[in-house]
């Protein structure tokens, strides 16, 4: 005979235990992906979330090399020494360290509390599609909805159905009346 609280206990165990979640970063914007990852690391998607408890999941992000990086975003840090200020454009930084842009963005978006290091330890980033935690993955989460595609990936029908921008070029002003109308 099963115990009458067995179903509740298994539901509680699934809710409170740390799950392994995989997110694919292909074509995802940096800001939206960081927002989704922060939500999963903090555990805000769980019904038992409280800001004083750490109930977040392990998050594995693959294909970080293929995510969309804004061109004008500047990453900067300060070493603490005199003239120790360094800055670099995120587009250039992403070429050499494809996982570091997302990690820095997630670190800035997470609340600066004592649990920051523990939450960042549960973030696993990989530039390609191969990763060693395949046996642990229990859930695959979609990233933000706005996946960017290149213009040549659209079909001709889709390109023709795009909303056309109004013609904003300066036109020759048309007079309200002509001199012939005054006679």
Short mmCIF file of N, CA and C in Angstrom, two decimals:
data_model
loop_
_atom_site.label_atom_id
_atom_site.label_comp_id
_atom_site.label_asym_id
_atom_site.label_seq_id
_atom_site.Cartn_x
_atom_site.Cartn_y
_atom_site.Cartn_z
N UNK A 1 0.84 -1.18 0.00
CA UNK A 1 0.00 0.00 0.00
C UNK A 1 0.89 1.24 0.00
N UNK A 2 0.55 2.18 -0.86
CA UNK A 2 1.34 3.40 -0.94
C UNK A 2 0.86 4.40 0.10
N UNK A 3 1.78 5.18 0.50
CA UNK A 3 1.47 6.22 1.47
C UNK A 3 0.64 7.30 0.80
N UNK A 4 -0.26 7.92 1.54
CA UNK A 4 -1.15 8.90 0.91
C UNK A 4 -0.45 10.19 0.52
N UNK A 5 0.73 10.45 1.06
CA UNK A 5 1.46 11.65 0.69
C UNK A 5 2.59 11.37 -0.30
N UNK A 6 2.62 10.18 -0.89
CA UNK A 6 3.71 9.81 -1.79
C UNK A 6 3.72 10.70 -3.04
N UNK A 7 2.56 11.01 -3.58
CA UNK A 7 2.50 11.87 -4.77
C UNK A 7 2.97 13.28 -4.45
N UNK A 8 2.57 13.78 -3.29
CA UNK A 8 2.99 15.11 -2.90
C UNK A 8 4.50 15.17 -2.69
N UNK A 9 5.05 14.12 -2.09
CA UNK A 9 6.48 14.12 -1.83
C UNK A 9 7.27 14.09 -3.13
N UNK A 10 6.82 13.31 -4.09
CA UNK A 10 7.56 13.26 -5.35
C UNK A 10 7.44 14.59 -6.10
N UNK A 11 6.27 15.24 -5.99
CA UNK A 11 6.12 16.56 -6.61
C UNK A 11 7.01 17.58 -5.92
N UNK A 12 7.09 17.50 -4.59
CA UNK A 12 7.96 18.41 -3.86
C UNK A 12 9.43 18.16 -4.19
N UNK A 13 9.78 16.89 -4.36
CA UNK A 13 11.16 16.56 -4.69
C UNK A 13 11.54 17.12 -6.06
N UNK A 14 10.64 17.02 -7.03
CA UNK A 14 10.92 17.57 -8.35
C UNK A 14 10.98 19.09 -8.33
N UNK A 15 10.19 19.69 -7.45
CA UNK A 15 10.18 21.15 -7.39
C UNK A 15 11.43 21.69 -6.70
N UNK A 16 11.86 21.04 -5.62
CA UNK A 16 12.98 21.57 -4.85
C UNK A 16 14.33 21.09 -5.34
N UNK A 17 14.41 20.00 -6.07
CA UNK A 17 15.72 19.50 -6.52
C UNK A 17 16.22 20.35 -7.68
N UNK A 18 17.51 20.32 -7.86
CA UNK A 18 18.12 21.08 -8.95
C UNK A 18 18.07 20.26 -10.23
N UNK A 19 17.41 20.80 -11.23
CA UNK A 19 17.31 20.15 -12.54
C UNK A 19 18.47 20.64 -13.41
N UNK A 20 18.75 19.90 -14.48
CA UNK A 20 19.73 20.31 -15.47
C UNK A 20 18.97 20.76 -16.70
N UNK A 21 19.13 22.02 -17.09
CA UNK A 21 18.37 22.62 -18.17
C UNK A 21 19.36 23.00 -19.29
N UNK A 22 18.98 22.70 -20.53
CA UNK A 22 19.83 23.05 -21.66
C UNK A 22 19.15 24.14 -22.49
N UNK A 23 19.93 25.14 -22.90
CA UNK A 23 19.45 26.24 -23.73
C UNK A 23 20.36 26.33 -24.95
N UNK A 24 19.77 26.41 -26.14
CA UNK A 24 20.55 26.57 -27.36
C UNK A 24 20.62 28.06 -27.69
N UNK A 25 21.84 28.57 -27.88
CA UNK A 25 22.03 30.01 -28.10
C UNK A 25 22.13 30.38 -29.56
N UNK A 26 21.82 29.48 -30.48
CA UNK A 26 21.96 29.78 -31.90
C UNK A 26 20.97 30.86 -32.31
N UNK A 27 21.48 31.99 -32.79
CA UNK A 27 20.64 33.09 -33.27
C UNK A 27 19.94 33.88 -32.20
N UNK A 28 20.24 33.65 -30.93
CA UNK A 28 19.58 34.36 -29.84
C UNK A 28 20.33 35.66 -29.53
N UNK A 29 19.60 36.73 -29.21
CA UNK A 29 20.29 37.97 -28.81
C UNK A 29 20.88 37.83 -27.42
N UNK A 30 21.98 38.52 -27.18
CA UNK A 30 22.72 38.39 -25.93
C UNK A 30 21.88 38.79 -24.73
N UNK A 31 21.20 39.92 -24.81
CA UNK A 31 20.44 40.44 -23.67
C UNK A 31 19.28 39.50 -23.28
N UNK A 32 18.53 39.07 -24.28
CA UNK A 32 17.39 38.19 -23.99
C UNK A 32 17.82 36.85 -23.46
N UNK A 33 18.91 36.31 -24.00
CA UNK A 33 19.42 35.02 -23.54
C UNK A 33 19.92 35.13 -22.10
N UNK A 34 20.60 36.22 -21.78
CA UNK A 34 21.07 36.41 -20.40
C UNK A 34 19.90 36.53 -19.43
N UNK A 35 18.83 37.18 -19.86
CA UNK A 35 17.64 37.30 -19.01
C UNK A 35 17.02 35.93 -18.74
N UNK A 36 16.94 35.09 -19.78
CA UNK A 36 16.37 33.74 -19.63
C UNK A 36 17.25 32.89 -18.71
N UNK A 37 18.56 32.97 -18.89
CA UNK A 37 19.49 32.18 -18.08
C UNK A 37 19.43 32.62 -16.62
N UNK A 38 19.33 33.93 -16.37
CA UNK A 38 19.23 34.42 -14.99
C UNK A 38 17.97 33.92 -14.30
N UNK A 39 16.89 33.89 -15.04
CA UNK A 39 15.63 33.39 -14.48
C UNK A 39 15.76 31.93 -14.06
N UNK A 40 16.46 31.14 -14.87
CA UNK A 40 16.65 29.72 -14.54
C UNK A 40 17.64 29.53 -13.41
N UNK A 41 18.70 30.34 -13.36
CA UNK A 41 19.71 30.21 -12.29
C UNK A 41 19.15 30.61 -10.93
N UNK A 42 18.28 31.60 -10.92
CA UNK A 42 17.70 32.05 -9.65
C UNK A 42 16.55 31.16 -9.20
N UNK A 43 15.92 30.45 -10.13
CA UNK A 43 14.78 29.60 -9.78
C UNK A 43 13.46 30.33 -9.82
N UNK A 44 13.38 31.46 -10.55
CA UNK A 44 12.14 32.25 -10.60
C UNK A 44 11.03 31.54 -11.36
N UNK A 45 11.34 30.46 -12.07
CA UNK A 45 10.32 29.72 -12.80
C UNK A 45 9.64 28.68 -11.91
N UNK A 46 10.11 28.51 -10.68
CA UNK A 46 9.56 27.50 -9.77
C UNK A 46 8.51 28.14 -8.85
N UNK A 47 7.50 27.35 -8.46
CA UNK A 47 6.46 27.92 -7.59
C UNK A 47 6.94 28.21 -6.17
N UNK A 48 8.06 27.63 -5.75
CA UNK A 48 8.53 27.84 -4.37
C UNK A 48 9.60 28.92 -4.30
N UNK A 49 9.73 29.73 -5.34
CA UNK A 49 10.79 30.74 -5.38
C UNK A 49 10.60 31.77 -4.27
N UNK A 50 11.70 32.06 -3.63
CA UNK A 50 11.77 33.15 -2.66
C UNK A 50 13.13 33.80 -2.86
N UNK A 51 13.20 35.10 -2.66
CA UNK A 51 14.46 35.77 -2.93
C UNK A 51 15.53 35.46 -1.89
N UNK A 52 15.17 34.83 -0.78
CA UNK A 52 16.16 34.47 0.23
C UNK A 52 16.60 33.02 0.12
N UNK A 53 15.95 32.24 -0.73
CA UNK A 53 16.34 30.84 -0.89
C UNK A 53 16.95 30.64 -2.28
N UNK A 54 17.88 29.70 -2.37
CA UNK A 54 18.56 29.44 -3.62
C UNK A 54 18.02 28.12 -4.18
N UNK A 55 17.05 28.20 -5.08
CA UNK A 55 16.41 27.00 -5.63
C UNK A 55 16.61 26.89 -7.14
N UNK A 56 17.62 27.56 -7.66
CA UNK A 56 17.85 27.57 -9.11
C UNK A 56 18.39 26.25 -9.63
N UNK A 57 18.40 26.13 -10.96
CA UNK A 57 18.82 24.91 -11.64
C UNK A 57 20.20 25.08 -12.24
N UNK A 58 20.79 23.95 -12.66
CA UNK A 58 22.00 23.98 -13.46
C UNK A 58 21.59 24.33 -14.89
N UNK A 59 22.29 25.27 -15.50
CA UNK A 59 21.96 25.70 -16.87
C UNK A 59 23.16 25.43 -17.77
N UNK A 60 22.90 24.67 -18.84
CA UNK A 60 23.92 24.38 -19.84
C UNK A 60 23.54 25.13 -21.10
N UNK A 61 24.40 26.03 -21.56
CA UNK A 61 24.15 26.82 -22.77
C UNK A 61 25.13 26.35 -23.84
N UNK A 62 24.59 25.89 -24.97
CA UNK A 62 25.43 25.41 -26.06
C UNK A 62 25.37 26.40 -27.22
N UNK A 63 26.32 26.29 -28.13
CA UNK A 63 26.42 27.14 -29.33
C UNK A 63 26.51 28.63 -28.99
N UNK A 64 27.30 28.99 -27.99
CA UNK A 64 27.44 30.40 -27.67
C UNK A 64 28.22 31.15 -28.74
N UNK A 65 28.94 30.44 -29.57
CA UNK A 65 29.67 31.08 -30.66
C UNK A 65 28.71 31.66 -31.70
N UNK A 66 27.46 31.13 -31.77
CA UNK A 66 26.51 31.52 -32.81
C UNK A 66 25.45 32.50 -32.32
N UNK A 67 25.59 33.04 -31.10
CA UNK A 67 24.58 33.99 -30.64
C UNK A 67 24.84 35.37 -31.23
N UNK A 68 23.82 36.21 -31.20
CA UNK A 68 23.89 37.53 -31.82
C UNK A 68 24.40 38.53 -30.79
N UNK A 69 25.48 39.22 -31.14
CA UNK A 69 26.11 40.18 -30.24
C UNK A 69 25.92 41.59 -30.80
N UNK A 70 25.48 42.55 -29.99
CA UNK A 70 25.37 43.93 -30.49
C UNK A 70 26.76 44.50 -30.78
N UNK A 71 26.85 45.29 -31.83
CA UNK A 71 28.16 45.80 -32.26
C UNK A 71 28.70 46.88 -31.35
N UNK A 72 27.86 47.75 -30.84
CA UNK A 72 28.32 48.92 -30.10
C UNK A 72 28.37 48.72 -28.59
N UNK A 73 28.08 47.52 -28.11
CA UNK A 73 28.11 47.29 -26.67
C UNK A 73 29.56 47.24 -26.19
N UNK A 74 29.87 47.95 -25.12
CA UNK A 74 31.23 48.03 -24.60
C UNK A 74 31.30 47.26 -23.29
N UNK A 75 32.25 46.35 -23.18
CA UNK A 75 32.52 45.65 -21.93
C UNK A 75 33.72 46.32 -21.28
N UNK A 76 33.65 46.55 -20.00
CA UNK A 76 34.76 47.19 -19.31
C UNK A 76 34.94 46.56 -17.95
N UNK A 77 36.15 46.67 -17.43
CA UNK A 77 36.46 46.20 -16.10
C UNK A 77 37.58 47.05 -15.53
N UNK A 78 37.73 46.99 -14.23
CA UNK A 78 38.73 47.80 -13.54
C UNK A 78 39.52 46.89 -12.63
N UNK A 79 40.82 46.92 -12.74
CA UNK A 79 41.68 46.01 -11.98
C UNK A 79 41.89 46.46 -10.53
N UNK A 80 41.62 47.71 -10.25
CA UNK A 80 41.84 48.22 -8.91
C UNK A 80 43.12 49.03 -8.81
N UNK A 81 43.97 48.92 -9.80
CA UNK A 81 45.21 49.68 -9.81
C UNK A 81 45.02 50.99 -10.56
N UNK A 82 46.00 51.88 -10.42
CA UNK A 82 45.96 53.14 -11.14
C UNK A 82 46.03 52.85 -12.64
N UNK A 83 45.22 53.51 -13.40
CA UNK A 83 45.11 53.32 -14.85
C UNK A 83 44.79 51.87 -15.20
N UNK A 84 44.01 51.21 -14.37
CA UNK A 84 43.67 49.80 -14.60
C UNK A 84 42.35 49.61 -15.29
N UNK A 85 41.81 50.68 -15.88
CA UNK A 85 40.52 50.60 -16.57
C UNK A 85 40.74 50.03 -17.97
N UNK A 86 40.02 48.97 -18.32
CA UNK A 86 40.11 48.36 -19.64
C UNK A 86 38.72 48.30 -20.24
N UNK A 87 38.62 48.51 -21.55
CA UNK A 87 37.33 48.35 -22.22
C UNK A 87 37.57 47.76 -23.61
N UNK A 88 36.56 47.04 -24.10
CA UNK A 88 36.64 46.40 -25.41
C UNK A 88 35.22 46.27 -25.94
N UNK A 89 35.05 46.33 -27.25
CA UNK A 89 33.73 46.11 -27.84
C UNK A 89 33.37 44.63 -27.76
N UNK A 90 32.13 44.36 -27.46
CA UNK A 90 31.72 42.98 -27.25
C UNK A 90 31.84 42.14 -28.52
N UNK A 91 31.68 42.76 -29.69
CA UNK A 91 31.81 42.03 -30.95
C UNK A 91 33.23 41.49 -31.11
N UNK A 92 34.24 42.31 -30.75
CA UNK A 92 35.63 41.86 -30.83
C UNK A 92 35.96 40.84 -29.75
N UNK A 93 35.40 41.03 -28.57
CA UNK A 93 35.66 40.14 -27.44
C UNK A 93 35.06 38.76 -27.70
N UNK A 94 33.93 38.73 -28.39
CA UNK A 94 33.22 37.47 -28.65
C UNK A 94 34.00 36.58 -29.62
N UNK A 95 34.82 37.16 -30.48
CA UNK A 95 35.60 36.37 -31.43
C UNK A 95 36.62 35.50 -30.70
N UNK A 96 37.28 36.05 -29.68
CA UNK A 96 38.34 35.33 -28.98
C UNK A 96 37.82 34.50 -27.81
N UNK A 97 36.78 34.98 -27.14
CA UNK A 97 36.21 34.23 -26.01
C UNK A 97 34.69 34.16 -26.19
N UNK A 98 34.19 33.16 -26.92
CA UNK A 98 32.75 33.13 -27.24
C UNK A 98 31.84 32.89 -26.05
N UNK A 99 32.34 32.33 -24.96
CA UNK A 99 31.47 32.09 -23.81
C UNK A 99 31.51 33.22 -22.80
N UNK A 100 32.55 34.04 -22.85
CA UNK A 100 32.76 35.03 -21.79
C UNK A 100 31.77 36.19 -21.85
N UNK A 101 31.31 36.56 -23.04
CA UNK A 101 30.33 37.66 -23.15
C UNK A 101 29.04 37.31 -22.40
N UNK A 102 28.56 36.09 -22.61
CA UNK A 102 27.32 35.68 -21.94
C UNK A 102 27.53 35.55 -20.44
N UNK A 103 28.68 35.03 -20.02
CA UNK A 103 28.93 34.89 -18.59
C UNK A 103 28.98 36.25 -17.91
N UNK A 104 29.63 37.22 -18.53
CA UNK A 104 29.69 38.57 -17.94
C UNK A 104 28.31 39.21 -17.90
N UNK A 105 27.52 39.03 -18.95
CA UNK A 105 26.18 39.62 -18.99
C UNK A 105 25.29 39.00 -17.91
N UNK A 106 25.40 37.68 -17.72
CA UNK A 106 24.62 37.01 -16.67
C UNK A 106 25.08 37.48 -15.30
N UNK A 107 26.39 37.63 -15.13
CA UNK A 107 26.92 38.09 -13.84
C UNK A 107 26.42 39.49 -13.50
N UNK A 108 26.32 40.38 -14.49
CA UNK A 108 25.81 41.72 -14.24
C UNK A 108 24.31 41.73 -13.98
N UNK A 109 23.57 40.80 -14.56
CA UNK A 109 22.11 40.79 -14.40
C UNK A 109 21.67 40.11 -13.11
N UNK A 110 22.48 39.20 -12.57
CA UNK A 110 22.13 38.54 -11.31
C UNK A 110 22.26 39.53 -10.16
N UNK A 111 21.42 39.39 -9.12
CA UNK A 111 21.56 40.30 -7.97
C UNK A 111 22.88 40.04 -7.26
N UNK A 112 23.51 41.12 -6.82
CA UNK A 112 24.83 41.02 -6.19
C UNK A 112 24.67 40.62 -4.73
N UNK A 113 24.41 39.34 -4.51
CA UNK A 113 24.21 38.82 -3.16
C UNK A 113 25.31 37.82 -2.86
N UNK A 114 25.21 37.19 -1.71
CA UNK A 114 26.20 36.20 -1.31
C UNK A 114 26.15 34.95 -2.18
N UNK A 115 25.00 34.66 -2.78
CA UNK A 115 24.84 33.44 -3.56
C UNK A 115 25.27 33.61 -5.02
N UNK A 116 25.91 34.73 -5.36
CA UNK A 116 26.29 34.98 -6.75
C UNK A 116 27.29 33.95 -7.25
N UNK A 117 28.30 33.63 -6.45
CA UNK A 117 29.30 32.65 -6.89
C UNK A 117 28.71 31.26 -7.04
N UNK A 118 27.80 30.90 -6.15
CA UNK A 118 27.17 29.58 -6.25
C UNK A 118 26.29 29.48 -7.50
N UNK A 119 25.61 30.59 -7.81
CA UNK A 119 24.77 30.58 -9.01
C UNK A 119 25.60 30.55 -10.28
N UNK A 120 26.69 31.28 -10.31
CA UNK A 120 27.55 31.25 -11.49
C UNK A 120 28.26 29.90 -11.64
N UNK A 121 28.47 29.18 -10.53
CA UNK A 121 29.07 27.85 -10.62
C UNK A 121 28.12 26.86 -11.29
N UNK A 122 26.82 27.14 -11.25
CA UNK A 122 25.84 26.26 -11.90
C UNK A 122 25.61 26.61 -13.37
N UNK A 123 26.32 27.60 -13.88
CA UNK A 123 26.21 27.99 -15.28
C UNK A 123 27.34 27.32 -16.07
N UNK A 124 26.97 26.55 -17.09
CA UNK A 124 27.94 25.81 -17.89
C UNK A 124 27.79 26.27 -19.34
N UNK A 125 28.85 26.88 -19.88
CA UNK A 125 28.81 27.47 -21.22
C UNK A 125 29.75 26.72 -22.15
N UNK A 126 29.26 26.45 -23.39
CA UNK A 126 30.06 25.74 -24.37
C UNK A 126 29.92 26.43 -25.72
N UNK A 127 31.05 26.69 -26.43
CA UNK A 127 30.98 27.39 -27.71
C UNK A 127 30.40 26.54 -28.83
N UNK A 128 30.51 25.24 -28.75
CA UNK A 128 29.98 24.36 -29.79
C UNK A 128 28.75 23.60 -29.32
N UNK A 129 28.38 22.57 -30.07
CA UNK A 129 27.18 21.80 -29.71
C UNK A 129 27.51 20.55 -28.91
N UNK A 130 28.77 20.26 -28.66
CA UNK A 130 29.14 19.09 -27.85
C UNK A 130 29.44 19.54 -26.43
N UNK A 131 28.97 18.75 -25.46
CA UNK A 131 29.18 19.06 -24.06
C UNK A 131 29.14 17.77 -23.26
N UNK A 132 29.81 17.71 -22.10
CA UNK A 132 29.91 16.44 -21.36
C UNK A 132 28.73 16.11 -20.45
N UNK A 133 27.73 16.99 -20.34
CA UNK A 133 26.65 16.77 -19.39
C UNK A 133 25.38 16.23 -20.05
N UNK A 134 25.50 15.54 -21.16
CA UNK A 134 24.32 15.10 -21.90
C UNK A 134 23.45 14.13 -21.10
N UNK A 135 24.05 13.33 -20.24
CA UNK A 135 23.29 12.35 -19.45
C UNK A 135 22.47 13.04 -18.35
N UNK A 136 22.88 14.23 -17.93
CA UNK A 136 22.21 14.91 -16.82
C UNK A 136 21.02 15.76 -17.26
N UNK A 137 20.91 16.09 -18.54
CA UNK A 137 19.90 17.05 -19.01
C UNK A 137 18.51 16.47 -18.81
N UNK A 138 17.66 17.22 -18.10
CA UNK A 138 16.29 16.77 -17.88
C UNK A 138 15.27 17.62 -18.63
N UNK A 139 15.68 18.80 -19.08
CA UNK A 139 14.74 19.70 -19.75
C UNK A 139 15.48 20.56 -20.75
N UNK A 140 14.85 20.81 -21.89
CA UNK A 140 15.39 21.73 -22.90
C UNK A 140 14.48 22.94 -22.95
N UNK A 141 15.05 24.12 -22.76
CA UNK A 141 14.28 25.36 -22.71
C UNK A 141 14.59 26.17 -23.95
N UNK A 142 13.55 26.73 -24.54
CA UNK A 142 13.73 27.63 -25.67
C UNK A 142 14.22 28.98 -25.16
N UNK A 143 15.01 29.64 -25.95
CA UNK A 143 15.49 30.97 -25.59
C UNK A 143 14.41 32.00 -25.85
N UNK A 144 14.78 33.26 -25.92
CA UNK A 144 13.80 34.29 -26.25
C UNK A 144 13.22 34.06 -27.64
N UNK A 145 12.04 34.60 -27.89
CA UNK A 145 11.32 34.31 -29.13
C UNK A 145 11.93 34.94 -30.37
N UNK A 146 12.62 36.04 -30.24
CA UNK A 146 13.09 36.75 -31.42
C UNK A 146 14.43 36.19 -31.89
N UNK A 147 14.36 35.14 -32.70
CA UNK A 147 15.56 34.55 -33.29
C UNK A 147 15.84 35.29 -34.59
N UNK A 148 17.06 35.78 -34.72
CA UNK A 148 17.42 36.57 -35.89
C UNK A 148 17.86 35.65 -37.01
N UNK A 149 17.42 35.98 -38.23
CA UNK A 149 17.84 35.26 -39.41
C UNK A 149 18.50 36.25 -40.36
N UNK A 150 19.43 35.72 -41.16
CA UNK A 150 20.06 36.57 -42.17
C UNK A 150 19.06 36.79 -43.30
N UNK A 151 19.27 37.84 -44.09
CA UNK A 151 18.33 38.20 -45.15
C UNK A 151 18.25 37.11 -46.22
N UNK A 152 19.36 36.44 -46.49
CA UNK A 152 19.32 35.40 -47.52
C UNK A 152 18.63 34.12 -47.03
N UNK A 153 18.33 34.01 -45.73
CA UNK A 153 17.60 32.85 -45.22
C UNK A 153 16.09 32.97 -45.43
N UNK A 154 15.60 34.16 -45.77
CA UNK A 154 14.18 34.35 -46.04
C UNK A 154 13.89 33.98 -47.50
N UNK A 155 12.70 33.46 -47.73
CA UNK A 155 12.30 33.17 -49.10
C UNK A 155 11.87 34.46 -49.79
N UNK A 156 11.68 34.38 -51.12
CA UNK A 156 11.29 35.57 -51.89
C UNK A 156 9.91 36.04 -51.47
N UNK A 157 9.00 35.11 -51.20
CA UNK A 157 7.64 35.48 -50.78
C UNK A 157 7.67 36.20 -49.43
N UNK A 158 8.52 35.72 -48.50
CA UNK A 158 8.61 36.38 -47.20
C UNK A 158 9.21 37.79 -47.33
N UNK A 159 10.19 37.93 -48.20
CA UNK A 159 10.79 39.25 -48.41
C UNK A 159 9.79 40.23 -49.02
N UNK A 160 8.94 39.73 -49.94
CA UNK A 160 7.95 40.60 -50.56
C UNK A 160 6.83 40.99 -49.60
N UNK A 161 6.60 40.13 -48.59
CA UNK A 161 5.52 40.42 -47.64
C UNK A 161 5.98 41.31 -46.48
N UNK A 162 7.26 41.68 -46.42
CA UNK A 162 7.74 42.60 -45.39
C UNK A 162 7.02 43.94 -45.51
N UNK A 163 6.85 44.60 -44.39
CA UNK A 163 6.25 45.93 -44.39
C UNK A 163 7.25 46.90 -44.99
N UNK A 164 6.80 47.62 -45.98
CA UNK A 164 7.69 48.57 -46.66
C UNK A 164 7.77 49.85 -45.84
N UNK A 165 8.96 50.37 -45.71
CA UNK A 165 9.16 51.62 -44.99
C UNK A 165 8.67 52.77 -45.87
N UNK A 166 8.08 53.79 -45.28
CA UNK A 166 7.63 54.92 -46.10
C UNK A 166 8.83 55.65 -46.71
N UNK A 167 8.58 56.27 -47.85
CA UNK A 167 9.62 57.01 -48.55
C UNK A 167 9.84 58.33 -47.83
N UNK A 168 10.98 58.49 -47.18
CA UNK A 168 11.26 59.67 -46.36
C UNK A 168 12.18 60.66 -47.05
N UNK A 169 12.44 60.45 -48.31
CA UNK A 169 13.32 61.39 -49.01
C UNK A 169 12.64 62.75 -49.15
N UNK A 170 13.44 63.78 -49.19
CA UNK A 170 12.90 65.14 -49.31
C UNK A 170 12.35 65.33 -50.71
N UNK A 171 11.11 65.69 -50.76
CA UNK A 171 10.46 65.89 -52.05
C UNK A 171 10.35 67.39 -52.32
N UNK A 172 10.14 67.70 -53.57
CA UNK A 172 9.98 69.10 -53.95
C UNK A 172 8.65 69.59 -53.37
N UNK A 173 8.67 70.71 -52.67
CA UNK A 173 7.42 71.18 -52.06
C UNK A 173 6.40 71.60 -53.13
N UNK A 174 5.18 71.23 -52.89
CA UNK A 174 4.11 71.62 -53.81
C UNK A 174 3.45 72.88 -53.27
N UNK A 175 3.28 73.91 -54.11
CA UNK A 175 2.67 75.16 -53.61
C UNK A 175 1.18 74.95 -53.34
N UNK A 176 0.65 75.76 -52.46
CA UNK A 176 -0.77 75.68 -52.13
C UNK A 176 -1.64 76.23 -53.27
N UNK A 177 -1.11 77.15 -54.02
CA UNK A 177 -1.86 77.72 -55.15
C UNK A 177 -0.83 78.10 -56.22
N UNK A 178 -1.28 78.28 -57.41
CA UNK A 178 -0.38 78.71 -58.48
C UNK A 178 -0.69 80.17 -58.84
N UNK A 179 0.24 80.82 -59.52
CA UNK A 179 0.06 82.22 -59.87
C UNK A 179 -1.06 82.39 -60.89
N UNK A 180 -1.35 81.37 -61.65
CA UNK A 180 -2.42 81.48 -62.65
C UNK A 180 -3.79 81.52 -61.98
N UNK A 181 -3.90 80.96 -60.77
CA UNK A 181 -5.18 80.95 -60.09
C UNK A 181 -5.55 82.32 -59.52
N UNK A 182 -4.58 83.21 -59.35
CA UNK A 182 -4.83 84.51 -58.76
C UNK A 182 -5.48 85.50 -59.73
N UNK A 183 -5.38 85.24 -60.99
CA UNK A 183 -5.96 86.20 -61.96
C UNK A 183 -7.45 86.16 -62.00
#
